[in-house]
mmCIF file of C-alpha atoms in Angstrom:
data_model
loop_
_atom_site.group_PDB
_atom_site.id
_atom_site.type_symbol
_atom_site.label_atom_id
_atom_site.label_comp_id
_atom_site.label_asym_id
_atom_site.label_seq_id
_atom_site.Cartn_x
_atom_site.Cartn_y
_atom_site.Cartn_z
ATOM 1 C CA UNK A 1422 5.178 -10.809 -9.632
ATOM 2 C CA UNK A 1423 8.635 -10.971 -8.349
ATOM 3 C CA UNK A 1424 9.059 -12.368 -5.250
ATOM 4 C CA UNK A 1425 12.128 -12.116 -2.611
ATOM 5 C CA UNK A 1426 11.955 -13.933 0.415
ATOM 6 C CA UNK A 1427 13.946 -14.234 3.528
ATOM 7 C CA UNK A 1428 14.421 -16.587 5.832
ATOM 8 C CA UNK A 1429 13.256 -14.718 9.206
ATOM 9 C CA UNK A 1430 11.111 -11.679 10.220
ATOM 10 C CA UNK A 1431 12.988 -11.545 13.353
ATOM 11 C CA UNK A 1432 15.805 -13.173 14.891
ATOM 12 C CA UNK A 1433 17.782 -12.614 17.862
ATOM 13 C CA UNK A 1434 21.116 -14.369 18.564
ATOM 14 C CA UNK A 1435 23.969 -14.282 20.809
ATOM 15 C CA UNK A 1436 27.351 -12.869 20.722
ATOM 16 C CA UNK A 1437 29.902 -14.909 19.119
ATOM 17 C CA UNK A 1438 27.305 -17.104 17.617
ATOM 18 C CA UNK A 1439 27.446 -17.874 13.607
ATOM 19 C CA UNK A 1440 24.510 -16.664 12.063
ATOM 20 C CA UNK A 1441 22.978 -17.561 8.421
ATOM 21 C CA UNK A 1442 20.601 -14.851 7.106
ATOM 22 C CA UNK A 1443 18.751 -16.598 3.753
ATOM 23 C CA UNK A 1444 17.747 -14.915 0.852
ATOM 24 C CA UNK A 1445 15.307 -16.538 -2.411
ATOM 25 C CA UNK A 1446 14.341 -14.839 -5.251
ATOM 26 C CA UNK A 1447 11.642 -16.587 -7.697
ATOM 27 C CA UNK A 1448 12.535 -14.526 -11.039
ATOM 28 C CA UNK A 1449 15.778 -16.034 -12.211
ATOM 29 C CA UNK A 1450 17.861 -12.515 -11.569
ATOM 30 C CA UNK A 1451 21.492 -12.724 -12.360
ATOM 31 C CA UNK A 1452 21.963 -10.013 -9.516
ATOM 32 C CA UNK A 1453 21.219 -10.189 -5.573
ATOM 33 C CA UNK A 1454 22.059 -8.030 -3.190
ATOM 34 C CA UNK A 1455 22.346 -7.523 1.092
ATOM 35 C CA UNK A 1456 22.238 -4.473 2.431
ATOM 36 C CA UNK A 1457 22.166 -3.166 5.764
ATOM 37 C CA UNK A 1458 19.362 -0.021 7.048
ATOM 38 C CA UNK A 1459 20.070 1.777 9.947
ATOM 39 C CA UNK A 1460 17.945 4.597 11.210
ATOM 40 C CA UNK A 1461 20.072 7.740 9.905
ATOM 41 C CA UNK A 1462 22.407 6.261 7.766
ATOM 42 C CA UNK A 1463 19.738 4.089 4.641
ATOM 43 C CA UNK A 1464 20.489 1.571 3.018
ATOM 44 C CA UNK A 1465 23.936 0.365 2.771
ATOM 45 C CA UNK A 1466 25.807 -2.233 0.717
ATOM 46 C CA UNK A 1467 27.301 -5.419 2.447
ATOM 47 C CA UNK A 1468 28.012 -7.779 -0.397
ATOM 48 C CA UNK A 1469 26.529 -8.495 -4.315
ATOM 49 C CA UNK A 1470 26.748 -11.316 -6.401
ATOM 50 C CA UNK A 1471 26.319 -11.021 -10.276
ATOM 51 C CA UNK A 1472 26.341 -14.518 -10.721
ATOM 52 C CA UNK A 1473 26.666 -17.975 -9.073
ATOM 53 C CA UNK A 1474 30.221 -18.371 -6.783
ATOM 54 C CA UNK A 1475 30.910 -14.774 -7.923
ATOM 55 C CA UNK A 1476 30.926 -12.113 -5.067
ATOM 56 C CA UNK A 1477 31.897 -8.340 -4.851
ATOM 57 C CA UNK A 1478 32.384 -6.630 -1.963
ATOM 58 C CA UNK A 1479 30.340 -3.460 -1.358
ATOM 59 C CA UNK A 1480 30.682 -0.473 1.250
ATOM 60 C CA UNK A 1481 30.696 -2.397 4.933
ATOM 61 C CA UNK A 1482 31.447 -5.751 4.194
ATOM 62 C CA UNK A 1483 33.843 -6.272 7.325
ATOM 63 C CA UNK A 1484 32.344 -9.042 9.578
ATOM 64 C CA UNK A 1485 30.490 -10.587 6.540
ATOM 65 C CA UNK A 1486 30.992 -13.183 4.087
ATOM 66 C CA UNK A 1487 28.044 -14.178 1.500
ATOM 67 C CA UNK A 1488 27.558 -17.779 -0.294
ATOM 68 C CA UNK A 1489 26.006 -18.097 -3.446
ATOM 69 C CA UNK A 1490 25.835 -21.731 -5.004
ATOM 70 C CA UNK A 1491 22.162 -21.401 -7.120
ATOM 71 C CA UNK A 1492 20.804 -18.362 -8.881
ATOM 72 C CA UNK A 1493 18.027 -18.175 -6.635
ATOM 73 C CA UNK A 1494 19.256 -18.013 -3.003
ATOM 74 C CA UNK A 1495 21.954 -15.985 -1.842
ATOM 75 C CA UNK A 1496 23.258 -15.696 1.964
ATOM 76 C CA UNK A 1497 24.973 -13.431 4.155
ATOM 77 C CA UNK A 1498 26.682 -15.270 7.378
ATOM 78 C CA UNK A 1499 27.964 -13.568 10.262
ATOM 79 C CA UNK A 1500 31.426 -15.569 11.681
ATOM 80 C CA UNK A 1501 31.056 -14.249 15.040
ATOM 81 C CA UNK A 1502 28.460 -12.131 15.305
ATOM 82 C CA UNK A 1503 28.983 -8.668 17.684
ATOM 83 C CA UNK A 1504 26.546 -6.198 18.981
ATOM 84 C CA UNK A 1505 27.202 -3.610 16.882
ATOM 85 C CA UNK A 1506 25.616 -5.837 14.245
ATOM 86 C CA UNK A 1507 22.413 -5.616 15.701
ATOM 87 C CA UNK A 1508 20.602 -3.798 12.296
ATOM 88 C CA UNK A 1509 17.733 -4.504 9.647
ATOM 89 C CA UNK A 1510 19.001 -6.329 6.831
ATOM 90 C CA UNK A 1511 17.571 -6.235 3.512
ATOM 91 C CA UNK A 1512 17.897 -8.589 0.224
ATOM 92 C CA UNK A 1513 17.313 -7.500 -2.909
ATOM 93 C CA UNK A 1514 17.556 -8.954 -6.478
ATOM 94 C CA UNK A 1515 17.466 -7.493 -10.117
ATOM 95 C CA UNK A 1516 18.213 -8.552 -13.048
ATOM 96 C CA UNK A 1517 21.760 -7.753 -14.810
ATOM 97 C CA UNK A 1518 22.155 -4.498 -16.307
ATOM 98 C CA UNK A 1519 22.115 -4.394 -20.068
ATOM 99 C CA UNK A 1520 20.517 -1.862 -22.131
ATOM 100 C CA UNK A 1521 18.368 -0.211 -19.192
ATOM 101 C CA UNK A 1522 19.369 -0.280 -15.590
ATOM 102 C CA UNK A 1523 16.553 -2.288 -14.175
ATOM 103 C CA UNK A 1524 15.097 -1.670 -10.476
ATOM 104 C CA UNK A 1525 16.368 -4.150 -7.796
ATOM 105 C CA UNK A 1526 13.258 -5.758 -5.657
ATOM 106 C CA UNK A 1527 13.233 -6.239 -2.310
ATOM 107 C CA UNK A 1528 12.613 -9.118 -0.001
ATOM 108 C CA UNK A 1529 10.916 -8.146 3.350
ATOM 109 C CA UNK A 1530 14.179 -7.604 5.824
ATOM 110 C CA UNK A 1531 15.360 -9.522 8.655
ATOM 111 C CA UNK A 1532 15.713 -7.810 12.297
ATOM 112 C CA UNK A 1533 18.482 -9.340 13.856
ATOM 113 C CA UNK A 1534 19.342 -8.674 17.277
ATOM 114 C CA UNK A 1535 22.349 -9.446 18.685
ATOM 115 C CA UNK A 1536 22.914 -9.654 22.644
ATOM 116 C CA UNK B 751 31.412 6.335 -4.292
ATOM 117 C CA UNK B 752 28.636 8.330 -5.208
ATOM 118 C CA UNK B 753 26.838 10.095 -2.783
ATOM 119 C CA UNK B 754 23.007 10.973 -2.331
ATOM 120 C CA UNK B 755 21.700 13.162 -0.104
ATOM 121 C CA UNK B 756 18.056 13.571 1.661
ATOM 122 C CA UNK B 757 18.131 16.749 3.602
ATOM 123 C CA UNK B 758 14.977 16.292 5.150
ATOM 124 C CA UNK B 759 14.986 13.146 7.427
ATOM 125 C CA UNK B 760 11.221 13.914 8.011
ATOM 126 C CA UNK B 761 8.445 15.721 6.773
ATOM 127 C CA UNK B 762 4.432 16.165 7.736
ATOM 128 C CA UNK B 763 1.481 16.475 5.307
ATOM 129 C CA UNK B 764 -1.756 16.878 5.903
ATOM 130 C CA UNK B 765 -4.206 14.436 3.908
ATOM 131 C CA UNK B 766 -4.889 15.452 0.110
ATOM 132 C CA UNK B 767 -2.485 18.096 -0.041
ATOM 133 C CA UNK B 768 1.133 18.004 -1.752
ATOM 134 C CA UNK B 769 4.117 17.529 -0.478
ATOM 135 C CA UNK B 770 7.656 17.471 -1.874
ATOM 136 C CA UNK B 771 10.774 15.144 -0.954
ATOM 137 C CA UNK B 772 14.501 16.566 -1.790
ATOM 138 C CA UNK B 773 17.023 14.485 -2.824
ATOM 139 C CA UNK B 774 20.575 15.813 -4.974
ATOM 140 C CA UNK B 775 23.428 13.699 -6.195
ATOM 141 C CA UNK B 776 26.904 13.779 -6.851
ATOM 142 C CA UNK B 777 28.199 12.093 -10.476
ATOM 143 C CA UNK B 778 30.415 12.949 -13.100
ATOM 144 C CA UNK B 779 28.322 10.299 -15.364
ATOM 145 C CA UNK B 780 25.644 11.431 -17.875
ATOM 146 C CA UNK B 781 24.291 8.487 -18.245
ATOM 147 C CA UNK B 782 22.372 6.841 -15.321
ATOM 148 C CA UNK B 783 18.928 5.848 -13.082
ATOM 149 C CA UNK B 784 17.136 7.511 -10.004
ATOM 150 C CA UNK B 785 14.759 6.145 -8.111
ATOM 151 C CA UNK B 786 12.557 7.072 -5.834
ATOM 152 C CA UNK B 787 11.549 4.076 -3.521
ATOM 153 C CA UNK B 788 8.848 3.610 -0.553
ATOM 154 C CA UNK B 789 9.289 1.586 2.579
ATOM 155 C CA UNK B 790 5.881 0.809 4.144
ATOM 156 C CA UNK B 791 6.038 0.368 8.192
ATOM 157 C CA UNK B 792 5.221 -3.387 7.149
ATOM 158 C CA UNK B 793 9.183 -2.697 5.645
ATOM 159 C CA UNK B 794 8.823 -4.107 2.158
ATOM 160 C CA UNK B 795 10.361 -1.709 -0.185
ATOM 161 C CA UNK B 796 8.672 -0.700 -3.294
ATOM 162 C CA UNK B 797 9.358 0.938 -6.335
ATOM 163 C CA UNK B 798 7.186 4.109 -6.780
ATOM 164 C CA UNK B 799 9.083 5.706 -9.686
ATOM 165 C CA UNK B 800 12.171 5.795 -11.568
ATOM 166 C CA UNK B 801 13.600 8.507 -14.296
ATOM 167 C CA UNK B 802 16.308 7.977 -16.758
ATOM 168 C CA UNK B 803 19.100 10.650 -16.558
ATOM 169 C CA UNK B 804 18.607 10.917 -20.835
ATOM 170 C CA UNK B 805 15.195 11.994 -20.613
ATOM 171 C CA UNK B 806 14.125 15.387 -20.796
ATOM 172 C CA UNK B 807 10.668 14.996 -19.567
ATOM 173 C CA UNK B 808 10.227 14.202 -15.720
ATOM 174 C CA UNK B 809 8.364 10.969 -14.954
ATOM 175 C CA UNK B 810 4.824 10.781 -13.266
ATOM 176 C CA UNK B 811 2.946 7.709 -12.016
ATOM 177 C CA UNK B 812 -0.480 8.769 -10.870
ATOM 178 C CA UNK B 813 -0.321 10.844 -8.371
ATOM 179 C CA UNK B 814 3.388 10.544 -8.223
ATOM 180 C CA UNK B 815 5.452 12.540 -9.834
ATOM 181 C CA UNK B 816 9.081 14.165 -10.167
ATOM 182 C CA UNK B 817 10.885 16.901 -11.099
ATOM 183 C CA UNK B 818 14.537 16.242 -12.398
ATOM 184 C CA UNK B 819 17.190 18.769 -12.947
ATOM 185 C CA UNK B 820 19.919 17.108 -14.247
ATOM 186 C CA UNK B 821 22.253 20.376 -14.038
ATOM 187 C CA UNK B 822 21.420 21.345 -10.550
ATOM 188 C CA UNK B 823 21.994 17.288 -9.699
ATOM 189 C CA UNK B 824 18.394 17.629 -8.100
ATOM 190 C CA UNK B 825 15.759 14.838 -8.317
ATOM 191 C CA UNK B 826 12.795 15.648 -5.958
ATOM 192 C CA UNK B 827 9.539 13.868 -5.884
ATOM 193 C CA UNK B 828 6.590 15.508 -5.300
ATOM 194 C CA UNK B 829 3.001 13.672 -3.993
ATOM 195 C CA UNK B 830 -0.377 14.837 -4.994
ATOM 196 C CA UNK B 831 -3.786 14.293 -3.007
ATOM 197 C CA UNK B 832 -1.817 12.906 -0.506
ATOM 198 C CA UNK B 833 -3.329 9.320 1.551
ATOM 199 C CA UNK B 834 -2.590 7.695 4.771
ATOM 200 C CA UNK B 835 -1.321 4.720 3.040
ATOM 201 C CA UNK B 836 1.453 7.140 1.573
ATOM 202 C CA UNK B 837 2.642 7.201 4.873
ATOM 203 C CA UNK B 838 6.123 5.808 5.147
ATOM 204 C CA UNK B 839 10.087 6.265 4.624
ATOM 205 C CA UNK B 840 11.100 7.400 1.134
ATOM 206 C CA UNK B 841 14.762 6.608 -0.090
ATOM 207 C CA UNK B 842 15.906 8.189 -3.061
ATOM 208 C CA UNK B 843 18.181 5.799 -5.312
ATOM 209 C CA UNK B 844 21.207 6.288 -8.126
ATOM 210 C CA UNK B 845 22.335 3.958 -10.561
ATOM 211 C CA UNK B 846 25.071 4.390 -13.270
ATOM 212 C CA UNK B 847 26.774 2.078 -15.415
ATOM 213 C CA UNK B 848 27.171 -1.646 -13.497
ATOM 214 C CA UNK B 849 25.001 -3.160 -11.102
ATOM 215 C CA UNK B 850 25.410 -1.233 -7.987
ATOM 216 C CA UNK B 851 22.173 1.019 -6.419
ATOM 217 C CA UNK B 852 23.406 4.075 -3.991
ATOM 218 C CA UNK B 853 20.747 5.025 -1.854
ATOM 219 C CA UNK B 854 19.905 8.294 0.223
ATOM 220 C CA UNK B 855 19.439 8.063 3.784
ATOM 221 C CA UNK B 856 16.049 8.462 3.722
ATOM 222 C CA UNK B 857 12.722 10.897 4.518
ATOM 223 C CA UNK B 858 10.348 9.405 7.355
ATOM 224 C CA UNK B 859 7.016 10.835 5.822
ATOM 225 C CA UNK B 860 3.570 11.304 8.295
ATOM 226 C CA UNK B 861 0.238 11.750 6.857
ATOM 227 C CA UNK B 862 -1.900 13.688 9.064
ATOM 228 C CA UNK B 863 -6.024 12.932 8.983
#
């Protein structure tokens, strides 16, 4: 079975305070993913990474950077974190698109709140 | 981007009856993905089913099972003999050429005993 793990169930953190939200996958996907879920608004894209070093931006990435230097772990980080980014965040991971578009698997979210 | 949209951001069902979750799409693509995923209150999201856009005949998995119109842009799923453990918040998902899921914003569905 694939498996996606993150770092933290829960966290809660300070304003202003640099925060490191860890992501593992176990299946040797090419792609991995952080979104964002809000009540009312789903899932959104922060930030993907098709491979190693490589990074795209998706729909809300301001007040985000990612790192990804192995396959298997990819993080978001938080500069200076703010209320307002007090939200559920999700990994996910699948592998790269080739002949089929293949389903992305989720790890089991991280509630950060941020005071 | 493309947009999908749940117009229902909750439903009700009583237990072992059906219900049905809306979800459309905008694309200009003919070739893509949709999936319907299922986020447990324990918040690990699952896949439940997917459908691809080329296929004429709608997907079913057990007691899940779908019915695509790819003129109307309408992908709905529809749940059979419903159970408490179906219980949870649906998102409806699009994928199209690249690597990049859109998702719906979600129907918050209650079983009722």
């Amino acid at each position: 079975d694939v498996k996606v793990t993150q770092s933290s169930r829960y966290l809660v953190k300070r304003t202003g305070e640099k925060v490191f939200l860890e992501c593992v996958q176990d299946m040797d996907h090419e792609n991995m993913f952080w979104y964002r879920q809000d009540p009312g608004l789903g899932l959104r894209l922060i930030y993907f990474s098709y491979d190693v070093k490589m990074k795209e931006k998706g729909d809300i990435p301001e007040g985000y950077s990612v790192s990804r230097e192995k396959k298997e772990r990819f993080s978001l980080i938080l500069e200076s974190a703010s209320t307002n980014q007090t939200s559920m965040y999700l990994c996910a991971s699948s592998l790269l698109a080739g002949d089929s578009y293949n389903e992305q698997f989720f790890g089991p979210g991280t509630r950060l709140t941020v005071l | 981007a493309q947009t999908v949209t749940q117009s229902q951001p909750e439903m009700s069902v009583q237990e072992a009856e059906t219900v049905t979750l809306s979800c459309t799409y905008d694309t200009s693509e003919s070739d893509y993905y949709l999936f319907w995923y299922k986020q447990p209150p324990s918040r690990q999201m699952i896949l439940v089913i997917r459908q691809e856009a080329y296929k004429q005949q709608n997907a079913t998995e057990n007691r899940f099972s779908v019915n695509f119109q790819k003129a109307a842009k309408s992908f709905s799923l529809k749940i059979s003999d419903s159970q408490l453990g179906d219980a949870a918040m649906y998102f409806c998902a699009y994928i199209e050429a690249g690597n990049q899921f859109y998702f719906g914003t979600g129907t918050s569905l209650t079983v009722i005993p």
